[in-house]
PDB file of C-alpha atoms in Angstrom:
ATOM      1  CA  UNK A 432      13.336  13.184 -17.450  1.00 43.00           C
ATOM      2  CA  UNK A 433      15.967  11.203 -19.215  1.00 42.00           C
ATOM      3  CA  UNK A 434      13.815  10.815 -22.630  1.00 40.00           C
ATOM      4  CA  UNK A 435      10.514  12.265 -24.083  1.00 38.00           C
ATOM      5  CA  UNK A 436       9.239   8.525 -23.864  1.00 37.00           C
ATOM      6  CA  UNK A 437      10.027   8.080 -20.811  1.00 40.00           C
ATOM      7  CA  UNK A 438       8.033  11.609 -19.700  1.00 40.00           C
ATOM      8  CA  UNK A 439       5.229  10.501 -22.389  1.00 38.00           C
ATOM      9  CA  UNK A 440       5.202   6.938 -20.477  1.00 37.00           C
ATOM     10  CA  UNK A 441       5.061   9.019 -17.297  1.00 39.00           C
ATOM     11  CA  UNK A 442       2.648  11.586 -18.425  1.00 41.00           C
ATOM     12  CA  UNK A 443       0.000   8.569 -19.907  1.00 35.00           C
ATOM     13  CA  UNK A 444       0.357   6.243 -16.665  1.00 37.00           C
ATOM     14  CA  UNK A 445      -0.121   8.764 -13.717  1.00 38.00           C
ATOM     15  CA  UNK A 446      -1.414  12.488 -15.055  1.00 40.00           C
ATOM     16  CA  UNK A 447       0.303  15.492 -14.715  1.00 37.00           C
ATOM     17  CA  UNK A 448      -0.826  18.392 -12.588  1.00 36.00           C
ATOM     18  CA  UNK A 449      -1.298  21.470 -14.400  1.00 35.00           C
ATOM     19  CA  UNK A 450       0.227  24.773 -12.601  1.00 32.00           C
ATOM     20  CA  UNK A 451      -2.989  26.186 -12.077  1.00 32.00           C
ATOM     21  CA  UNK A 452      -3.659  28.425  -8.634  1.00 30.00           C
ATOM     22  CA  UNK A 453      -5.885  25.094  -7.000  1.00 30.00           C
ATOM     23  CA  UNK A 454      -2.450  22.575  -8.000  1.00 31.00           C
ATOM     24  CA  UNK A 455      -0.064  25.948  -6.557  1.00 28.00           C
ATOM     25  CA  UNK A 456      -2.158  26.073  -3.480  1.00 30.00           C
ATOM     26  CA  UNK A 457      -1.485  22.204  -2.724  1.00 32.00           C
ATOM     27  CA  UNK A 458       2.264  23.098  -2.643  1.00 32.00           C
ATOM     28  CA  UNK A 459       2.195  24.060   0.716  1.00 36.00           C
ATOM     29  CA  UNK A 460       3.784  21.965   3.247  1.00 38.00           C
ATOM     30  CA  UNK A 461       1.230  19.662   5.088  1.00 42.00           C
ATOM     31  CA  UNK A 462       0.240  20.032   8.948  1.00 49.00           C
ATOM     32  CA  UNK A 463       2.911  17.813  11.137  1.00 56.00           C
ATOM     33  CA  UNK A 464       5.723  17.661  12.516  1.00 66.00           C
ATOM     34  CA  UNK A 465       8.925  18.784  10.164  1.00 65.00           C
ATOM     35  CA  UNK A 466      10.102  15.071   8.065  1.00 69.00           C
ATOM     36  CA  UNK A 467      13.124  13.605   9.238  1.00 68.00           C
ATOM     37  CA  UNK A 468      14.705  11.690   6.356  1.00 72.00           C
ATOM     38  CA  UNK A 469      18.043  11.051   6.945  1.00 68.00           C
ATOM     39  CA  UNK A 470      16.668   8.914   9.937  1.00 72.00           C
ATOM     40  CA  UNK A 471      13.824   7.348   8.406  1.00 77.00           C
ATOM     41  CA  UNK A 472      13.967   3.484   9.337  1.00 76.00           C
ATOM     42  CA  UNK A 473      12.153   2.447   6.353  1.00 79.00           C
ATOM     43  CA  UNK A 474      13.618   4.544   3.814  1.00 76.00           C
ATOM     44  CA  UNK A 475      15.438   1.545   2.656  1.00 79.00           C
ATOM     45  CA  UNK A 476      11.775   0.304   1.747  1.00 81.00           C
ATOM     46  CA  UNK A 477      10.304   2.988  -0.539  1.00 81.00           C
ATOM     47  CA  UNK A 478      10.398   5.361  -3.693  1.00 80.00           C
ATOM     48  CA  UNK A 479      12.488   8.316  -1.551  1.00 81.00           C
ATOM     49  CA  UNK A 480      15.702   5.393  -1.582  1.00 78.00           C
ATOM     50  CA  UNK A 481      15.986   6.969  -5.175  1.00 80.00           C
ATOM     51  CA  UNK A 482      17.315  10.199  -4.024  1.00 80.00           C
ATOM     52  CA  UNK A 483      20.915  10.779  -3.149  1.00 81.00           C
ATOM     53  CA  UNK A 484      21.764  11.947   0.965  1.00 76.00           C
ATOM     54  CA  UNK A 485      22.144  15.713  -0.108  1.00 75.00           C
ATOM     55  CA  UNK A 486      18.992  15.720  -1.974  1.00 79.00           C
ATOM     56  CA  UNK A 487      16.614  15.084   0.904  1.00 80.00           C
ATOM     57  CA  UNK A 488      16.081  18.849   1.917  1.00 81.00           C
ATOM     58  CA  UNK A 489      14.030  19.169  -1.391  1.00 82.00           C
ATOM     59  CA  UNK A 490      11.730  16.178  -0.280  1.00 82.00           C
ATOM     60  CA  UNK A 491      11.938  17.697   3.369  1.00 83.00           C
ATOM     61  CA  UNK A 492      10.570  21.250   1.975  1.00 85.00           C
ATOM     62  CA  UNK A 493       7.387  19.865   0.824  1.00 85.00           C
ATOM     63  CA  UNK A 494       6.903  17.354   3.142  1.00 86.00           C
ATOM     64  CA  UNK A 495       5.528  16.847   7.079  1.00 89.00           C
ATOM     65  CA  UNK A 496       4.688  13.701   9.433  1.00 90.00           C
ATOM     66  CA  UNK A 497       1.450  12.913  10.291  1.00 93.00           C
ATOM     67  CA  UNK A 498       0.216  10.343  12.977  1.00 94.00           C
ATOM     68  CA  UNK A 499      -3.176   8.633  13.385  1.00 97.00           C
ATOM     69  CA  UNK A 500      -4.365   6.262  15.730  1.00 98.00           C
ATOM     70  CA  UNK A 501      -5.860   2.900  15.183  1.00 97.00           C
ATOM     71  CA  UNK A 502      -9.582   2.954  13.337  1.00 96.00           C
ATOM     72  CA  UNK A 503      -9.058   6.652  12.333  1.00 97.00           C
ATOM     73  CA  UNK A 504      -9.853   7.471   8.504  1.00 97.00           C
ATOM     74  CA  UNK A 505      -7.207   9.520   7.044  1.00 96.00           C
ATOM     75  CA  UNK A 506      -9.021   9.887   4.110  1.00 95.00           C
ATOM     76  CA  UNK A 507     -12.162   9.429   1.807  1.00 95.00           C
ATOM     77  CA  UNK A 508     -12.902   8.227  -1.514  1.00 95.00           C
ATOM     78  CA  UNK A 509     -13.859  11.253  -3.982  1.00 93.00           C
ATOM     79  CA  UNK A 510     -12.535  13.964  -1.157  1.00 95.00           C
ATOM     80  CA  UNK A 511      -9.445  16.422  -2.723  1.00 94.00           C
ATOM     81  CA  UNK A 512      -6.160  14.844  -2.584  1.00 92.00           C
ATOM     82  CA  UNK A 513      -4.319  17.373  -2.258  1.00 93.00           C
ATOM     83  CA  UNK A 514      -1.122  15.669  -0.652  1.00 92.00           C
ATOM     84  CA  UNK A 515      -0.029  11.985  -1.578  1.00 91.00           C
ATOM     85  CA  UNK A 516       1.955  10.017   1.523  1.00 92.00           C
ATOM     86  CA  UNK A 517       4.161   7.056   2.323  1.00 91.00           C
ATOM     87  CA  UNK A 518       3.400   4.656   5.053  1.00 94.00           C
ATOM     88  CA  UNK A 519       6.120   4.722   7.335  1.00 93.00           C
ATOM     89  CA  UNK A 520       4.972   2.398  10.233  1.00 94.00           C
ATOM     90  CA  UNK A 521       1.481   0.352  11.279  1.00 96.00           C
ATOM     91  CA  UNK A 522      -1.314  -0.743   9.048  1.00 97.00           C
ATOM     92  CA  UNK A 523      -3.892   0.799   6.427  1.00 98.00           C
ATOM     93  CA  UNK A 524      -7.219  -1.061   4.726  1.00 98.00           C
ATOM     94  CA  UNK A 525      -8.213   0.602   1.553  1.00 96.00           C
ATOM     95  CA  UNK A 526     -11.761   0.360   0.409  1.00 96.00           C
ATOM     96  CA  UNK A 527     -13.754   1.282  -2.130  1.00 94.00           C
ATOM     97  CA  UNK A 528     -17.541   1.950  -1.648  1.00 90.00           C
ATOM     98  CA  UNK A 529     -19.655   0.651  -4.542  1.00 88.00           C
ATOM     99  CA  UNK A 530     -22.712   2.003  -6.433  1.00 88.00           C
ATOM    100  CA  UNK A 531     -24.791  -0.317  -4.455  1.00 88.00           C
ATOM    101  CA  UNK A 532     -23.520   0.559  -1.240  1.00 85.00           C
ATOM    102  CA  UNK A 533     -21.618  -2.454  -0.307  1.00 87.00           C
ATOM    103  CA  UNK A 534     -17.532  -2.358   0.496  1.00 90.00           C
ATOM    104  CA  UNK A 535     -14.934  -3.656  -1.531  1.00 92.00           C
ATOM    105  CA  UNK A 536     -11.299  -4.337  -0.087  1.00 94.00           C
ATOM    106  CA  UNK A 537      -9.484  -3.008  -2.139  1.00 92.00           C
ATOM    107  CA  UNK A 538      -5.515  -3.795  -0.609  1.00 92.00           C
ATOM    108  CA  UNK A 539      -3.824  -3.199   2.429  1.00 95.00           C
ATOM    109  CA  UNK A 540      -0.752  -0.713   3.187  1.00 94.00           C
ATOM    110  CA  UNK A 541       2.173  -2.028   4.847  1.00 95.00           C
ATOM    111  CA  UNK A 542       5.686   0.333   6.034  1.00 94.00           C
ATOM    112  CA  UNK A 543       7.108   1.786   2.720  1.00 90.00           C
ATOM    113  CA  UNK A 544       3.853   1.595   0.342  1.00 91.00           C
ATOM    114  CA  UNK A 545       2.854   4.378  -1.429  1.00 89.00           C
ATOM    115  CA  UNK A 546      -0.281   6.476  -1.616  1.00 90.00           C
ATOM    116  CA  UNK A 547      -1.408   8.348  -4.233  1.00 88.00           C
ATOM    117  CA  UNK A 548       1.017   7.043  -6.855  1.00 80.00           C
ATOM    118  CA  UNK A 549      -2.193   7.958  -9.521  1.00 80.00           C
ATOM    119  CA  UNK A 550      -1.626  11.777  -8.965  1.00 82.00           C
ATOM    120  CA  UNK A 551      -5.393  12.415  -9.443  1.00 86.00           C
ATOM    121  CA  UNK A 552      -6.761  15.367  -7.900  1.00 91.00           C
ATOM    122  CA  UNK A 553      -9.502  13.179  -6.046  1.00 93.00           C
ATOM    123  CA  UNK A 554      -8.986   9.882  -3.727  1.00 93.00           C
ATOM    124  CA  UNK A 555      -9.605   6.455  -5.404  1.00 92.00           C
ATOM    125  CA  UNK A 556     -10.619   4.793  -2.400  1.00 93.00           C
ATOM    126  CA  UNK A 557     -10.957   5.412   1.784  1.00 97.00           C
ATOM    127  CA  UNK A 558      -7.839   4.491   3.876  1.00 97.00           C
ATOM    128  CA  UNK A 559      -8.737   3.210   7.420  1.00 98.00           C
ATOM    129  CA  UNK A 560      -5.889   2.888  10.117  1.00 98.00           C
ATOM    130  CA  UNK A 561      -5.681  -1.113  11.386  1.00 98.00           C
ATOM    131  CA  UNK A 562      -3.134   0.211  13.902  1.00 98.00           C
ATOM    132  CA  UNK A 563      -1.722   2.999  14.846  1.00 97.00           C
ATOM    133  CA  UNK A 564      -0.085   4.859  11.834  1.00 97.00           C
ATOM    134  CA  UNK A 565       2.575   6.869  10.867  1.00 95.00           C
ATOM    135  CA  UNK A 566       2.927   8.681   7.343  1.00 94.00           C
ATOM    136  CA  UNK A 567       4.898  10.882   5.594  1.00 91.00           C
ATOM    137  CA  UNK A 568       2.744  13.296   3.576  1.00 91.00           C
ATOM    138  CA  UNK A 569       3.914  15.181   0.368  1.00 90.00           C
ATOM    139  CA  UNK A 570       2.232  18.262  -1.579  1.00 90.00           C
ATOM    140  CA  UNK A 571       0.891  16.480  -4.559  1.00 90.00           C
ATOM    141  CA  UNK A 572       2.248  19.557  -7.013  1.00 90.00           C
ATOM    142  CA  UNK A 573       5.980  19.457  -4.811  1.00 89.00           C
ATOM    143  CA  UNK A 574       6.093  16.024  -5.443  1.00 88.00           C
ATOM    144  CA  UNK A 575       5.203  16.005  -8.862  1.00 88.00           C
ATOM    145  CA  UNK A 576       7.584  18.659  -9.468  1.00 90.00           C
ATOM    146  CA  UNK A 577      10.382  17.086  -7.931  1.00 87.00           C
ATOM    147  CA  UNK A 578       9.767  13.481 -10.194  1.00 85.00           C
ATOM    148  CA  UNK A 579      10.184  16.097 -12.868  1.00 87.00           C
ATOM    149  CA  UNK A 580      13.366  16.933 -11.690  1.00 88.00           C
ATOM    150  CA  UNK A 581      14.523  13.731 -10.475  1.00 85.00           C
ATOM    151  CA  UNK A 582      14.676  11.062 -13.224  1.00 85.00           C
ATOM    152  CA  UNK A 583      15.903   8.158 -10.307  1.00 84.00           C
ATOM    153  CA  UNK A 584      12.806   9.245  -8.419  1.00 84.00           C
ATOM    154  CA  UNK A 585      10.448   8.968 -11.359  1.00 83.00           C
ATOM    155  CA  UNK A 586      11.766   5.207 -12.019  1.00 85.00           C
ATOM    156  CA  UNK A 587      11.538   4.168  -8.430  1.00 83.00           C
ATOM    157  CA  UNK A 588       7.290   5.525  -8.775  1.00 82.00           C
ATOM    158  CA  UNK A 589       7.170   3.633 -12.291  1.00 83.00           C
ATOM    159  CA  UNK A 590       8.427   0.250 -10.877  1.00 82.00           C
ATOM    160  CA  UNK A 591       6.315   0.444  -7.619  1.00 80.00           C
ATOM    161  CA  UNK A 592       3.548   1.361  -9.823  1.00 80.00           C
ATOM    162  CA  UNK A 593       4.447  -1.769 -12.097  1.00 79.00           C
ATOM    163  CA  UNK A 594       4.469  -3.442  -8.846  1.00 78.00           C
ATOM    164  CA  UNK A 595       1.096  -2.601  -7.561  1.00 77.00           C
ATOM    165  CA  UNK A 596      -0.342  -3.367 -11.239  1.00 76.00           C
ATOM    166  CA  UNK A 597       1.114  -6.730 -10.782  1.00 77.00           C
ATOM    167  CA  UNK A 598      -0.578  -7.636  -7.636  1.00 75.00           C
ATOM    168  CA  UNK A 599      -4.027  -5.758  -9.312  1.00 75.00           C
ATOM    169  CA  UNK A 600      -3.576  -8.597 -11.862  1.00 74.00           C
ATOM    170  CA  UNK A 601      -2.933 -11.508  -9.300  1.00 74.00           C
ATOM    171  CA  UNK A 602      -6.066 -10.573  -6.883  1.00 74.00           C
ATOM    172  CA  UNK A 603      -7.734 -10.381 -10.396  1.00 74.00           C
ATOM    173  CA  UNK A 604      -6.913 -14.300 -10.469  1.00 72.00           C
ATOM    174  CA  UNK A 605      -7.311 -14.600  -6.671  1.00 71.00           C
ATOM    175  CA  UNK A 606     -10.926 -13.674  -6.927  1.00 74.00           C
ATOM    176  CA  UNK A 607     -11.795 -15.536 -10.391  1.00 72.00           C
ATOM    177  CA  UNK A 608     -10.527 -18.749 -10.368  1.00 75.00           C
ATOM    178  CA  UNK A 609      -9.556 -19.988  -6.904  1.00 86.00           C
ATOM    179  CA  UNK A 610     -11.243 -22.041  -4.375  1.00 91.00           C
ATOM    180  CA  UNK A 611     -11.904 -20.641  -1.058  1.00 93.00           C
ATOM    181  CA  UNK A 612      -9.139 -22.329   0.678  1.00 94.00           C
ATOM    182  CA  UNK A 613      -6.768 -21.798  -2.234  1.00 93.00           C
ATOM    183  CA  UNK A 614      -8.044 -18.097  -1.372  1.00 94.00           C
ATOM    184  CA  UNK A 615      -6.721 -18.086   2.346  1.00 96.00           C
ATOM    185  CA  UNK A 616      -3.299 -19.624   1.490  1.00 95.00           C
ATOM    186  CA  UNK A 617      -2.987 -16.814  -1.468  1.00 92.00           C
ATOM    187  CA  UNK A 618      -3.651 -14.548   1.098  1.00 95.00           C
ATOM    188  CA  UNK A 619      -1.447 -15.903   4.090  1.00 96.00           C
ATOM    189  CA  UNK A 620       1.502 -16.499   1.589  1.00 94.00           C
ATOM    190  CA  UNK A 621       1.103 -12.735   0.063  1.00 92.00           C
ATOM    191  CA  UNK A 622       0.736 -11.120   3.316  1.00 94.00           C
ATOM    192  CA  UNK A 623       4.246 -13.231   4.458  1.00 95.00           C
ATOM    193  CA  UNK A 624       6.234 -12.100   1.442  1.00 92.00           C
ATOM    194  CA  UNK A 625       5.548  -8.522   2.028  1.00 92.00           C
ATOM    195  CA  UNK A 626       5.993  -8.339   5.813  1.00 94.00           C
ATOM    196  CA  UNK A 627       9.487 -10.489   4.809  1.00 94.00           C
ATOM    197  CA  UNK A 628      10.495  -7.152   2.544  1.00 89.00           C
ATOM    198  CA  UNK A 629       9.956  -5.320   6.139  1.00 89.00           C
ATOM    199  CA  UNK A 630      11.509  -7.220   8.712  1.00 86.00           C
ATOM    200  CA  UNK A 631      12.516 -10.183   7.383  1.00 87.00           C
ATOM    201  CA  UNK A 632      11.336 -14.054   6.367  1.00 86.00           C
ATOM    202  CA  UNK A 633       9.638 -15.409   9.215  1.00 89.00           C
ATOM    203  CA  UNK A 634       6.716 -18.072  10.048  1.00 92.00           C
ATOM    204  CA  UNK A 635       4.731 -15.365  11.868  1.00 96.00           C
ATOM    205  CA  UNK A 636       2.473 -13.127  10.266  1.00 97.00           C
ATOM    206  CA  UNK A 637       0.439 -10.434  11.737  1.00 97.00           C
ATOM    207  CA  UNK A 638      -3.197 -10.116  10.569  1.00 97.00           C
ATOM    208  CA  UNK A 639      -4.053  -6.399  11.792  1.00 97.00           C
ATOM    209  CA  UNK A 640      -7.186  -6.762   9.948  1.00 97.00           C
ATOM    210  CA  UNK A 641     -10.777  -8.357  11.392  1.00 97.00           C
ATOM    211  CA  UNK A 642     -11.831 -11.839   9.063  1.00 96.00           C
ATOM    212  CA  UNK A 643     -14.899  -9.494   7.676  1.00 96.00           C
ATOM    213  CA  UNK A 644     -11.718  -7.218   6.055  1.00 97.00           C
ATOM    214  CA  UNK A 645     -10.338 -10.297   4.708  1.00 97.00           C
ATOM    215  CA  UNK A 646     -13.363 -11.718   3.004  1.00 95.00           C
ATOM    216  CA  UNK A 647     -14.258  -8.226   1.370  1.00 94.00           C
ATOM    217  CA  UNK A 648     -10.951  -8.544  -0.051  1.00 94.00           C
ATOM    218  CA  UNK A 649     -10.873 -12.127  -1.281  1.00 94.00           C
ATOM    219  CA  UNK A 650     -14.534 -12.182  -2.362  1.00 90.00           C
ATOM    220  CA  UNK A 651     -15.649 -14.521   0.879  1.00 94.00           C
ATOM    221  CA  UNK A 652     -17.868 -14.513   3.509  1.00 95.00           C
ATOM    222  CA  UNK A 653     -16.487 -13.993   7.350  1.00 96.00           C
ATOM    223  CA  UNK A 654     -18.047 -17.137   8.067  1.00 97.00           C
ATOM    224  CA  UNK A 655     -16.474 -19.020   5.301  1.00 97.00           C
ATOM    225  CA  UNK A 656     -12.957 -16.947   6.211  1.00 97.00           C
ATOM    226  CA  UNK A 657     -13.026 -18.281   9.531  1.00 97.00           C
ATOM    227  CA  UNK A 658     -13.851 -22.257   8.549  1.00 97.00           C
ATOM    228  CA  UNK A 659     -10.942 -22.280   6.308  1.00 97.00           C
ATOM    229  CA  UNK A 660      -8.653 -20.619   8.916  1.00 97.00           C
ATOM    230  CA  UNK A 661     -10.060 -23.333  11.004  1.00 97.00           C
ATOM    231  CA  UNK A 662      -9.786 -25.852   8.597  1.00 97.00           C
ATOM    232  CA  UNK A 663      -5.861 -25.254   7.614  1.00 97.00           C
ATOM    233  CA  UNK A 664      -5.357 -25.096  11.443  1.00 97.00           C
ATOM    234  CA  UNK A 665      -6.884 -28.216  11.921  1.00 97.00           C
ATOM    235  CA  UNK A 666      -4.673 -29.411   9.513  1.00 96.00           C
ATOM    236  CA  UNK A 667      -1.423 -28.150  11.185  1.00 96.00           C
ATOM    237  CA  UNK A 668      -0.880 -26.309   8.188  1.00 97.00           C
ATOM    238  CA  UNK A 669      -1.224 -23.073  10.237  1.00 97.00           C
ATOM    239  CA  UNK A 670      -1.641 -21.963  13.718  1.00 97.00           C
ATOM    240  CA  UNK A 671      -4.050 -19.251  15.061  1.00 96.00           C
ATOM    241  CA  UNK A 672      -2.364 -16.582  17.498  1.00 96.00           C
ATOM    242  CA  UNK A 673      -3.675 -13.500  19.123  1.00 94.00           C
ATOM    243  CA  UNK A 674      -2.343 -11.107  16.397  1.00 94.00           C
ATOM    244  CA  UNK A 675      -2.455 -13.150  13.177  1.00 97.00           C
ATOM    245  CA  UNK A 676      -1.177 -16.929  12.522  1.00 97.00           C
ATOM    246  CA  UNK A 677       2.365 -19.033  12.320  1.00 97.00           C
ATOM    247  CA  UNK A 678       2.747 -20.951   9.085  1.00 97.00           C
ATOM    248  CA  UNK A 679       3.559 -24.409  10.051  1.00 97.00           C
ATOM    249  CA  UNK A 680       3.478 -26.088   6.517  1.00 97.00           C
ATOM    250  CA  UNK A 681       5.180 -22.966   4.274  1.00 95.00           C
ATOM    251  CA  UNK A 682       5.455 -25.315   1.283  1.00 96.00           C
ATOM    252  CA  UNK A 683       1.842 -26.629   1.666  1.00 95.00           C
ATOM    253  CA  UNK A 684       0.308 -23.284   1.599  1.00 96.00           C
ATOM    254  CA  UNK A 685       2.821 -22.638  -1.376  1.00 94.00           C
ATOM    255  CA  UNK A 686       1.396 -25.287  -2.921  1.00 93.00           C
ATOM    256  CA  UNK A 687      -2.446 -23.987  -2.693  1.00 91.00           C
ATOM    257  CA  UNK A 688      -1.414 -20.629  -3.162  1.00 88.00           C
ATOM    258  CA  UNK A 689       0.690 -21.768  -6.886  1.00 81.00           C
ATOM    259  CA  UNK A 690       3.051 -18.955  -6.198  1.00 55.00           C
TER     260      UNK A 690
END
């Protein structure tokens, strides 16, 4: 760490893991196939761009890949988290089950998120795979131990953590005090900008996840999803294609959206 306050900032926001013999056992490397980082194609995209070329073997160490295929859970809410990971290709929905029983959509992981940024010893929510995935998982003491030792790393967790608490506070307005169509072009708008970081700005956006995902997330019913899908079709602001929609009328949807 470059200054106490910055470790004290650290320390408050995410937890530290104590070096007990249940934190020790997490250090060991998880099951995979050995990390290649030096070839990662969306290294670019995420917190391990912090780290210079010749310190990758630590991150390799403590690190393997894991794959999953399309509607597999790769993990449960209130199960050990014993590893944290990084998204390296395809599509997660994070959920949260509620007292009650009923869902809540919680976000959806794109190439370069992060998961487990927290650091607590049990998972928030459940992460379902959209699509097939690919992740790069970390031992959640190695990893701590390394931001300990690696101030640029620690910065690049505290700004996508800063990130992520940013878009907390914008669904917070998404859900409060938006129509339902204001809603959808949030939604559309969002999901653009981030697949934009990825590939590129483009008019196409791919919607891995069903309408009923989409309306647990924005606080709507599937039917009422799918009549203002139909309506900003209708509309030409949008078009409707197999795996998501082209924006036709970007500033439109801006507009509704009031980003």
């Amino acid at each position: 760490m470059d200054s106490l306050a910055e470790k004290a900032l650290f320390d408050t926001v995410f937890g530290r893991l104590e070096a007990s013999p249940r934190t020790m056992a997490c250090a060991q490397k998880a099951p995979g196939l050995a990390l290649e980082c030096h070839d990662c194609e969306i290294k670019g995209l995420s917190i391990c761009d912090a780290l210079e070329p010749d310190e990758f073997d630590q991150l390799e160490r403590i690190g393997r890949t894991a794959s999953y295929p399309a509607k597999a859970t790769l993990f449960e809410q209130g199960r050990d988290a014993p590893f944290v990971s990084n998204l390296t290709s395809g599509a997660l929905r994070l959920s949260k089950l509620l007292p009650d029983g009923r869902r809540q959509v919680v976000g959806f992981t794109l190439p370069g998120d992060f998961l487990g940024l927290a650091m607590q010893p049990t998972h928030m929510y459940t992460a379902d795979a959209l699509t097939p995935v690919k992740i790069c998982q970390f031992s959640r003491h190695g990893f701590s131990d390394l931001i300990d030792r690696k101030p640029r790393l620690m910065r690049a967790v505290m700004n996508m953590a800063s990130r992520e608490l940013t878009l907390a506070q914008d669904q917070m307005v998404v859900l409060g005090r938006r129509t339902a169509e204001e809603k959808i072009a949030s939604f559309l708008i969002g999901m653009r900008n981030r697949y934009a970081r990825i590939h590129g700005s483009s008019v196409h956006v791919p919607l891995p996840m069903t309408r009923l995902d989409i309306g647990d997330f924005l606080g709507l019913t599937v039917e009422t999803v799918s009549r203002m899908m139909t309506r900003l079709a209708r509309e030409k602001a949008i078009v409707i294609v197999p795996d998501g929609v082209r924006l036709l009328d970007v500033p439109r949807l801006e507009l509704l959206a009031e980003m």
